[in-house]
mmCIF file of C-alpha atoms and ligand atoms in Angstrom:
data_model
loop_
_atom_site.group_PDB
_atom_site.id
_atom_site.type_symbol
_atom_site.label_atom_id
_atom_site.label_comp_id
_atom_site.label_asym_id
_atom_site.label_seq_id
_atom_site.Cartn_x
_atom_site.Cartn_y
_atom_site.Cartn_z
ATOM 1 C CA UNK A 1 3.248 -3.479 11.724
ATOM 2 C CA UNK A 2 4.274 -5.602 14.676
ATOM 3 C CA UNK A 3 5.448 -9.206 14.350
ATOM 4 C CA UNK A 4 4.224 -10.866 17.514
ATOM 5 C CA UNK A 5 5.910 -13.699 19.344
ATOM 6 C CA UNK A 6 4.295 -17.121 19.083
ATOM 7 C CA UNK A 7 4.777 -19.380 22.124
ATOM 8 C CA UNK A 8 6.908 -22.442 21.392
ATOM 9 C CA UNK A 9 8.214 -21.043 18.100
ATOM 10 C CA UNK A 10 11.705 -19.665 17.404
ATOM 11 C CA UNK A 11 11.983 -15.944 18.119
ATOM 12 C CA UNK A 12 14.993 -14.493 16.287
ATOM 13 C CA UNK A 13 13.444 -11.006 16.146
ATOM 14 C CA UNK A 14 12.697 -11.171 12.413
ATOM 15 C CA UNK A 15 10.261 -12.792 10.016
ATOM 16 C CA UNK A 16 10.596 -16.591 10.239
ATOM 17 C CA UNK A 17 11.217 -18.892 7.285
ATOM 18 C CA UNK A 18 9.155 -22.066 7.053
ATOM 19 C CA UNK A 19 10.601 -24.584 4.598
ATOM 20 C CA UNK A 20 8.214 -26.954 2.823
ATOM 21 C CA UNK A 21 8.515 -30.747 2.744
ATOM 22 C CA UNK A 22 5.606 -32.146 0.750
ATOM 23 C CA UNK A 23 5.454 -35.920 1.227
ATOM 24 C CA UNK A 24 3.093 -36.218 -1.720
ATOM 25 C CA UNK A 25 3.413 -37.663 -5.206
ATOM 26 C CA UNK A 26 1.388 -34.787 -6.718
ATOM 27 C CA UNK A 27 2.118 -31.636 -4.725
ATOM 28 C CA UNK A 28 1.376 -28.134 -5.928
ATOM 29 C CA UNK A 29 4.832 -27.263 -7.134
ATOM 30 C CA UNK A 30 7.570 -29.731 -6.308
ATOM 31 C CA UNK A 31 5.865 -32.588 -8.125
ATOM 32 C CA UNK A 32 6.548 -35.385 -5.690
ATOM 33 C CA UNK A 33 10.281 -34.819 -5.524
ATOM 34 C CA UNK A 34 10.240 -35.590 -1.794
ATOM 35 C CA UNK A 35 7.833 -38.526 -1.658
ATOM 36 C CA UNK A 36 10.289 -41.163 -0.466
ATOM 37 C CA UNK A 37 10.707 -41.006 3.369
ATOM 38 C CA UNK A 38 14.487 -40.943 3.479
ATOM 39 C CA UNK A 39 14.592 -38.262 0.800
ATOM 40 C CA UNK A 40 11.934 -36.253 2.650
ATOM 41 C CA UNK A 41 13.874 -36.419 5.931
ATOM 42 C CA UNK A 42 17.145 -35.505 4.234
ATOM 43 C CA UNK A 43 15.429 -32.626 2.447
ATOM 44 C CA UNK A 44 14.001 -31.349 5.750
ATOM 45 C CA UNK A 45 17.460 -31.392 7.320
ATOM 46 C CA UNK A 46 18.922 -29.634 4.264
ATOM 47 C CA UNK A 47 16.293 -26.901 4.611
ATOM 48 C CA UNK A 48 17.345 -26.371 8.241
ATOM 49 C CA UNK A 49 20.964 -26.195 7.066
ATOM 50 C CA UNK A 50 19.925 -23.464 4.624
ATOM 51 C CA UNK A 51 18.290 -21.465 7.417
ATOM 52 C CA UNK A 52 14.709 -22.734 7.823
ATOM 53 C CA UNK A 53 13.310 -21.858 11.260
ATOM 54 C CA UNK A 54 10.402 -24.298 10.836
ATOM 55 C CA UNK A 55 9.953 -27.312 8.543
ATOM 56 C CA UNK A 56 6.368 -27.834 7.363
ATOM 57 C CA UNK A 57 5.538 -31.487 6.609
ATOM 58 C CA UNK A 58 2.426 -32.243 4.576
ATOM 59 C CA UNK A 59 1.007 -35.481 3.164
ATOM 60 C CA UNK A 60 -1.945 -34.187 1.193
ATOM 61 C CA UNK A 61 -1.694 -32.096 -1.959
ATOM 62 C CA UNK A 62 -3.774 -28.911 -2.077
ATOM 63 C CA UNK A 63 -2.945 -28.328 -5.738
ATOM 64 C CA UNK A 64 -6.021 -26.812 -7.465
ATOM 65 C CA UNK A 65 -8.212 -29.686 -8.604
ATOM 66 C CA UNK A 66 -6.491 -32.244 -6.339
ATOM 67 C CA UNK A 67 -8.536 -35.120 -4.893
ATOM 68 C CA UNK A 68 -8.241 -35.957 -1.184
ATOM 69 C CA UNK A 69 -6.055 -38.766 0.169
ATOM 70 C CA UNK A 70 -7.352 -41.156 2.835
ATOM 71 C CA UNK A 71 -6.634 -40.582 6.513
ATOM 72 C CA UNK A 72 -4.553 -43.771 6.642
ATOM 73 C CA UNK A 73 -2.440 -42.743 3.664
ATOM 74 C CA UNK A 74 -1.883 -39.231 5.024
ATOM 75 C CA UNK A 75 -0.765 -40.649 8.387
ATOM 76 C CA UNK A 76 1.481 -43.189 6.686
ATOM 77 C CA UNK A 77 3.198 -40.385 4.769
ATOM 78 C CA UNK A 78 3.765 -37.767 7.446
ATOM 79 C CA UNK A 79 4.173 -39.530 10.792
ATOM 80 C CA UNK A 80 7.630 -41.104 10.216
ATOM 81 C CA UNK A 81 9.012 -37.939 8.622
ATOM 82 C CA UNK A 82 7.781 -35.720 11.474
ATOM 83 C CA UNK A 83 9.101 -38.133 14.116
ATOM 84 C CA UNK A 84 12.531 -38.358 12.494
ATOM 85 C CA UNK A 85 12.905 -34.589 11.988
ATOM 86 C CA UNK A 86 11.659 -33.795 15.514
ATOM 87 C CA UNK A 87 14.174 -36.288 16.920
ATOM 88 C CA UNK A 88 16.888 -34.342 15.107
ATOM 89 C CA UNK A 89 15.775 -31.215 16.986
ATOM 90 C CA UNK A 90 13.974 -29.600 14.041
ATOM 91 C CA UNK A 91 10.965 -27.351 14.772
ATOM 92 C CA UNK A 92 8.369 -29.196 12.727
ATOM 93 C CA UNK A 93 4.872 -28.140 11.710
ATOM 94 C CA UNK A 94 2.247 -30.430 10.227
ATOM 95 C CA UNK A 95 0.290 -29.264 7.198
ATOM 96 C CA UNK A 96 -3.044 -31.043 7.618
ATOM 97 C CA UNK A 97 -6.787 -30.465 7.599
ATOM 98 C CA UNK A 98 -7.472 -33.567 9.716
ATOM 99 C CA UNK A 99 -7.722 -33.546 13.523
ATOM 100 C CA UNK A 100 -6.478 -37.130 13.818
ATOM 101 C CA UNK A 101 -3.385 -36.356 11.760
ATOM 102 C CA UNK A 102 -2.744 -33.227 13.853
ATOM 103 C CA UNK A 103 -3.010 -35.258 17.066
ATOM 104 C CA UNK A 104 -0.628 -37.986 15.876
ATOM 105 C CA UNK A 105 1.766 -35.369 14.464
ATOM 106 C CA UNK A 106 1.980 -33.462 17.754
ATOM 107 C CA UNK A 107 2.531 -36.730 19.595
ATOM 108 C CA UNK A 108 5.357 -37.444 17.093
ATOM 109 C CA UNK A 109 6.941 -34.075 17.885
ATOM 110 C CA UNK A 110 5.266 -31.437 15.677
ATOM 111 C CA UNK A 111 5.216 -28.033 17.372
ATOM 112 C CA UNK A 112 2.626 -26.262 15.173
ATOM 113 C CA UNK A 113 -0.535 -27.284 13.315
ATOM 114 C CA UNK A 114 -0.903 -25.669 9.887
ATOM 115 C CA UNK A 115 -4.512 -26.118 8.777
ATOM 116 C CA UNK A 116 -5.194 -24.657 5.334
ATOM 117 C CA UNK A 117 -8.926 -24.999 6.003
ATOM 118 C CA UNK A 118 -8.803 -22.953 9.221
ATOM 119 C CA UNK A 119 -10.842 -25.621 11.026
ATOM 120 C CA UNK A 120 -13.561 -25.844 8.363
ATOM 121 C CA UNK A 121 -12.610 -29.188 6.792
ATOM 122 C CA UNK A 122 -12.693 -31.150 10.056
ATOM 123 C CA UNK A 123 -14.926 -29.796 12.834
ATOM 124 C CA UNK A 124 -12.892 -31.744 15.418
ATOM 125 C CA UNK A 125 -9.694 -29.846 14.574
ATOM 126 C CA UNK A 126 -10.033 -26.774 16.861
ATOM 127 C CA UNK A 127 -10.758 -28.930 19.940
ATOM 128 C CA UNK A 128 -7.781 -31.173 19.227
ATOM 129 C CA UNK A 129 -5.520 -28.168 18.695
ATOM 130 C CA UNK A 130 -6.836 -26.593 21.910
ATOM 131 C CA UNK A 131 -5.927 -29.778 23.807
ATOM 132 C CA UNK A 132 -2.391 -29.900 22.373
ATOM 133 C CA UNK A 133 -1.746 -26.212 23.144
ATOM 134 C CA UNK A 134 0.511 -25.804 20.090
ATOM 135 C CA UNK A 135 0.263 -22.777 17.755
ATOM 136 C CA UNK A 136 -2.443 -23.081 15.103
ATOM 137 C CA UNK A 137 -2.327 -21.581 11.606
ATOM 138 C CA UNK A 138 -5.856 -20.601 10.588
ATOM 139 C CA UNK A 139 -5.776 -20.047 6.843
ATOM 140 C CA UNK A 140 -8.493 -18.366 4.780
ATOM 141 C CA UNK A 141 -10.305 -21.137 2.906
ATOM 142 C CA UNK A 142 -13.583 -21.427 1.048
ATOM 143 C CA UNK A 143 -13.598 -25.103 0.109
ATOM 144 C CA UNK A 144 -11.612 -28.122 -1.015
ATOM 145 C CA UNK A 145 -9.105 -27.949 -3.891
ATOM 146 C CA UNK A 146 -11.368 -29.963 -6.199
ATOM 147 C CA UNK A 147 -13.446 -26.885 -7.051
ATOM 148 C CA UNK A 148 -11.914 -24.011 -5.097
ATOM 149 C CA UNK A 149 -11.288 -21.805 -8.136
ATOM 150 C CA UNK A 150 -15.064 -21.388 -8.620
ATOM 151 C CA UNK A 151 -15.238 -19.681 -5.193
ATOM 152 C CA UNK A 152 -12.804 -16.882 -6.098
ATOM 153 C CA UNK A 153 -15.506 -14.205 -6.102
ATOM 154 C CA UNK A 154 -14.958 -11.024 -4.085
ATOM 155 C CA UNK A 155 -16.160 -7.420 -4.145
ATOM 156 C CA UNK A 156 -13.302 -6.321 -1.848
ATOM 157 C CA UNK A 157 -10.989 -9.256 -1.230
ATOM 158 C CA UNK A 158 -9.052 -7.730 1.686
ATOM 159 C CA UNK A 159 -12.224 -6.751 3.565
ATOM 160 C CA UNK A 160 -13.873 -10.128 2.923
ATOM 161 C CA UNK A 161 -10.836 -12.261 3.767
ATOM 162 C CA UNK A 162 -10.299 -10.234 6.964
ATOM 163 C CA UNK A 163 -13.944 -10.658 7.934
ATOM 164 C CA UNK A 164 -13.987 -14.393 7.173
ATOM 165 C CA UNK A 165 -10.756 -14.878 9.146
ATOM 166 C CA UNK A 166 -12.199 -12.915 12.062
ATOM 167 C CA UNK A 167 -15.203 -15.263 12.099
ATOM 168 C CA UNK A 168 -12.894 -18.294 12.067
ATOM 169 C CA UNK A 169 -10.948 -16.817 14.988
ATOM 170 C CA UNK A 170 -14.180 -16.374 16.976
ATOM 171 C CA UNK A 171 -15.181 -19.928 16.150
ATOM 172 C CA UNK A 172 -11.882 -21.582 17.162
ATOM 173 C CA UNK A 173 -11.742 -19.458 20.330
ATOM 174 C CA UNK A 174 -15.213 -20.764 21.214
ATOM 175 C CA UNK A 175 -13.822 -24.310 20.829
ATOM 176 C CA UNK A 176 -11.117 -23.628 23.400
ATOM 177 C CA UNK A 177 -8.144 -22.496 21.284
ATOM 178 C CA UNK A 178 -6.380 -19.579 23.014
ATOM 179 C CA UNK A 179 -5.607 -16.187 21.448
ATOM 180 C CA UNK A 180 -1.843 -16.814 21.755
ATOM 181 C CA UNK A 181 -2.088 -20.033 19.714
ATOM 182 C CA UNK A 182 -3.593 -18.368 16.640
ATOM 183 C CA UNK A 183 -1.598 -17.429 13.547
ATOM 184 C CA UNK A 184 -3.509 -16.184 10.481
ATOM 185 C CA UNK A 185 -2.880 -16.719 6.765
ATOM 186 C CA UNK A 186 -4.725 -15.056 3.855
ATOM 187 C CA UNK A 187 -4.412 -18.303 1.840
ATOM 188 C CA UNK A 188 -2.828 -17.050 -1.379
ATOM 189 C CA UNK A 189 -4.012 -19.119 -4.346
ATOM 190 C CA UNK A 190 -6.816 -20.799 -2.401
ATOM 191 C CA UNK A 191 -10.043 -19.582 -4.062
ATOM 192 C CA UNK A 192 -8.090 -16.514 -5.190
ATOM 193 C CA UNK A 193 -7.377 -15.146 -8.664
ATOM 194 C CA UNK A 194 -4.036 -13.397 -9.294
ATOM 195 C CA UNK A 195 -5.500 -9.936 -8.631
ATOM 196 C CA UNK A 196 -6.863 -11.193 -5.280
ATOM 197 C CA UNK A 197 -3.438 -12.471 -4.238
ATOM 198 C CA UNK A 198 -1.798 -9.143 -5.094
ATOM 199 C CA UNK A 199 -4.472 -7.190 -3.207
ATOM 200 C CA UNK A 200 -3.964 -9.410 -0.138
ATOM 201 C CA UNK A 201 -0.186 -8.943 -0.262
ATOM 202 C CA UNK A 202 -0.643 -5.187 -0.536
ATOM 203 C CA UNK A 203 -3.102 -5.500 2.376
ATOM 204 C CA UNK A 204 -0.725 -7.258 4.807
ATOM 205 C CA UNK A 205 -0.732 -4.144 6.992
ATOM 206 C CA UNK A 206 -4.521 -4.271 7.250
ATOM 207 C CA UNK A 207 -4.555 -8.013 7.922
ATOM 208 C CA UNK A 208 -2.098 -7.610 10.800
ATOM 209 C CA UNK A 209 -4.720 -5.347 12.394
ATOM 210 C CA UNK A 210 -6.675 -8.539 13.136
ATOM 211 C CA UNK A 211 -4.231 -8.842 16.032
ATOM 212 C CA UNK A 212 -2.544 -12.147 15.195
ATOM 213 C CA UNK A 213 0.802 -12.975 13.574
ATOM 214 C CA UNK A 214 0.569 -13.554 9.809
ATOM 215 C CA UNK A 215 2.058 -16.267 7.647
ATOM 216 C CA UNK A 216 2.351 -15.763 3.894
ATOM 217 C CA UNK A 217 2.591 -18.631 1.396
ATOM 218 C CA UNK A 218 3.338 -17.254 -2.066
ATOM 219 C CA UNK A 219 6.125 -19.666 -2.991
ATOM 220 C CA UNK A 220 5.890 -21.090 -6.523
ATOM 221 C CA UNK A 221 2.196 -20.305 -6.806
ATOM 222 C CA UNK A 222 0.395 -19.884 -10.120
ATOM 223 C CA UNK A 223 -0.009 -16.114 -9.831
ATOM 224 C CA UNK A 224 3.782 -15.687 -9.867
ATOM 225 C CA UNK A 225 4.120 -17.905 -12.954
ATOM 226 C CA UNK A 226 1.430 -15.798 -14.644
ATOM 227 C CA UNK A 227 3.136 -12.536 -13.723
ATOM 228 C CA UNK A 228 6.293 -13.847 -15.361
ATOM 229 C CA UNK A 229 4.567 -15.208 -18.485
ATOM 230 C CA UNK A 230 6.509 -15.062 -21.736
ATOM 231 C CA UNK A 231 5.598 -12.909 -24.760
ATOM 232 C CA UNK A 232 3.048 -15.540 -25.884
ATOM 233 C CA UNK A 233 1.394 -15.460 -22.476
ATOM 234 C CA UNK A 234 2.652 -18.899 -21.403
ATOM 235 C CA UNK A 235 3.114 -18.860 -17.613
ATOM 236 C CA UNK A 236 6.629 -19.412 -16.243
ATOM 237 C CA UNK A 237 6.970 -22.955 -14.769
ATOM 238 C CA UNK A 238 6.930 -23.216 -10.954
ATOM 239 C CA UNK A 239 10.664 -23.752 -10.651
ATOM 240 C CA UNK A 240 11.271 -20.490 -12.556
ATOM 241 C CA UNK A 241 9.399 -18.343 -10.039
ATOM 242 C CA UNK A 242 11.794 -18.666 -7.095
ATOM 243 C CA UNK A 243 13.278 -15.197 -7.624
ATOM 244 C CA UNK A 244 9.772 -13.726 -7.660
ATOM 245 C CA UNK A 245 9.011 -15.634 -4.434
ATOM 246 C CA UNK A 246 12.088 -14.010 -2.956
ATOM 247 C CA UNK A 247 10.818 -10.552 -3.879
ATOM 248 C CA UNK A 248 7.486 -11.337 -2.196
ATOM 249 C CA UNK A 249 9.341 -12.563 0.901
ATOM 250 C CA UNK A 250 11.324 -9.331 1.214
ATOM 251 C CA UNK A 251 8.232 -7.172 0.806
ATOM 252 C CA UNK A 252 6.041 -9.324 3.073
ATOM 253 C CA UNK A 253 8.670 -9.351 5.823
ATOM 254 C CA UNK A 254 9.093 -5.597 5.416
ATOM 255 C CA UNK A 255 5.309 -5.206 5.787
ATOM 256 C CA UNK A 256 5.337 -7.138 9.081
ATOM 257 C CA UNK A 257 4.630 -10.798 8.214
ATOM 258 C CA UNK A 258 5.537 -13.162 11.058
ATOM 259 C CA UNK A 259 6.595 -16.018 8.740
ATOM 260 C CA UNK A 260 6.922 -16.918 5.059
ATOM 261 C CA UNK A 261 6.317 -20.456 3.799
ATOM 262 C CA UNK A 262 8.767 -21.268 0.976
ATOM 263 C CA UNK A 263 10.167 -24.175 -1.027
ATOM 264 C CA UNK A 264 13.666 -22.779 -1.604
ATOM 265 C CA UNK A 265 14.964 -21.678 1.796
ATOM 266 C CA UNK A 266 18.496 -20.256 1.449
ATOM 267 C CA UNK A 267 17.847 -17.009 -0.457
ATOM 268 C CA UNK A 268 14.631 -16.402 1.500
ATOM 269 C CA UNK A 269 16.563 -16.717 4.775
ATOM 270 C CA UNK A 270 18.805 -13.907 3.477
ATOM 271 C CA UNK A 271 15.822 -11.817 2.364
ATOM 272 C CA UNK A 272 14.135 -11.869 5.793
ATOM 273 C CA UNK A 273 17.406 -10.638 7.328
ATOM 274 C CA UNK A 274 17.530 -7.771 4.845
ATOM 275 C CA UNK A 275 13.915 -6.888 5.698
ATOM 276 C CA UNK A 276 14.678 -7.022 9.443
ATOM 277 C CA UNK A 277 17.626 -4.640 9.057
ATOM 278 C CA UNK A 278 15.454 -2.343 6.952
ATOM 279 C CA UNK A 279 12.666 -2.348 9.541
ATOM 280 C CA UNK A 280 15.124 -1.719 12.370
ATOM 281 C CA UNK A 281 16.685 1.221 10.491
ATOM 282 C CA UNK A 282 13.201 2.563 9.807
ATOM 283 C CA UNK A 283 12.371 2.474 13.513
ATOM 284 C CA UNK A 284 15.718 4.081 14.316
ATOM 285 C CA UNK A 285 14.953 6.832 11.830
ATOM 286 C CA UNK A 286 11.534 7.442 13.390
ATOM 287 C CA UNK A 287 13.259 7.611 16.778
ATOM 288 C CA UNK A 288 15.832 10.079 15.454
ATOM 289 C CA UNK A 289 13.085 12.312 14.139
ATOM 290 C CA UNK A 290 11.273 12.147 17.458
ATOM 291 C CA UNK A 291 14.499 13.186 19.230
ATOM 292 C CA UNK A 292 14.989 16.043 16.787
ATOM 293 C CA UNK A 293 11.423 17.118 17.434
ATOM 294 C CA UNK A 294 12.128 17.374 21.153
ATOM 295 C CA UNK A 295 15.264 19.447 20.742
HETATM 296 N N1 PMM B 301 -0.068 -23.318 0.565
HETATM 297 C C1 PMM B 301 0.031 -24.630 0.248
HETATM 298 C C2 PMM B 301 0.055 -25.610 1.262
HETATM 299 N N2 PMM B 301 0.018 -25.250 2.561
HETATM 300 N N3 PMM B 301 -0.090 -23.585 4.218
HETATM 301 C C3 PMM B 301 -0.204 -22.291 4.546
HETATM 302 N N4 PMM B 301 -0.263 -21.929 5.851
HETATM 303 N N5 PMM B 301 -0.251 -21.302 3.612
HETATM 304 C C4 PMM B 301 -0.211 -21.579 2.275
HETATM 305 O O1 PMM B 301 -0.298 -20.631 1.466
HETATM 306 C C5 PMM B 301 -0.112 -22.945 1.883
HETATM 307 C C6 PMM B 301 -0.050 -23.936 2.899
HETATM 308 C C7 PMM B 301 0.059 -25.046 -1.191
HETATM 309 O O2 PMM B 301 1.335 -24.985 -1.688
HETATM 310 P P1 PMM B 301 2.340 -26.239 -1.960
HETATM 311 O O3 PMM B 301 1.486 -27.403 -2.383
HETATM 312 O O4 PMM B 301 3.194 -25.724 -3.041
HETATM 313 O O5 PMM B 301 3.075 -26.537 -0.733
#
């Protein structure tokens, strides 16, 4: 249940909050609201004002069914936003599957590479990340968004995701990435049905046994909308699942997640503080019992 420190990242002694800035016209859940550069930069700064520890900038939608954008277009979208936010002193991460984008982003000031493909989409990624030395989010991934839903087949999702992540860790280590750089992510919604996402959330404790900090991205995902479906079975729209995201944040932080990736930062920043106080009191209680045992 330990939340490990990640070199170069903020270390407030609680689960971190990563705020999302999607510089895409067709993102998973905020529908291109932040596509314009100035708006994206202002939004990133607002997220920091609300308590984001990290701002995650992405230029390629991973919405189920989404087509890929070109390298040039992805660079055009993210580079100016990352540079501007980094200049303002924001801890920025880049959400990309491309090694070239990661390299340019780190040069522009990004302090973490968030690769939803865990190094599978671009074989050059692990070597580039190793050279930069920045932390690297290795997410569980079975294929591009175009047809990822067809790969949501598991006998025991927690066992299989853990095993597939362990193999990715071995692979990126062999490419020169160091143990300390690696952060893992079960990849909620990526080749996962709702029941798989819930099993992975309930399995956070087991996933932390892989020995790396965990990031959880549940914010505004389809499985929350489905949970909150109306009487006719119509899923709740993305924007209506922020309170459910908050509940996941509290529980994930309580279970030992290192970071949560969310669209609406303010309430989540409060929730991780609640979880930290809860965890601290829990430890204190265990200590009290140990003392009593000795008396
Ligand atoms: N989900 C999305 C994009 N990037 N990165 C990580 N590490 N984990 C995630 O779960 C994740 C991610 C898709 O969500 P969005 O399009 O709503 O941002």
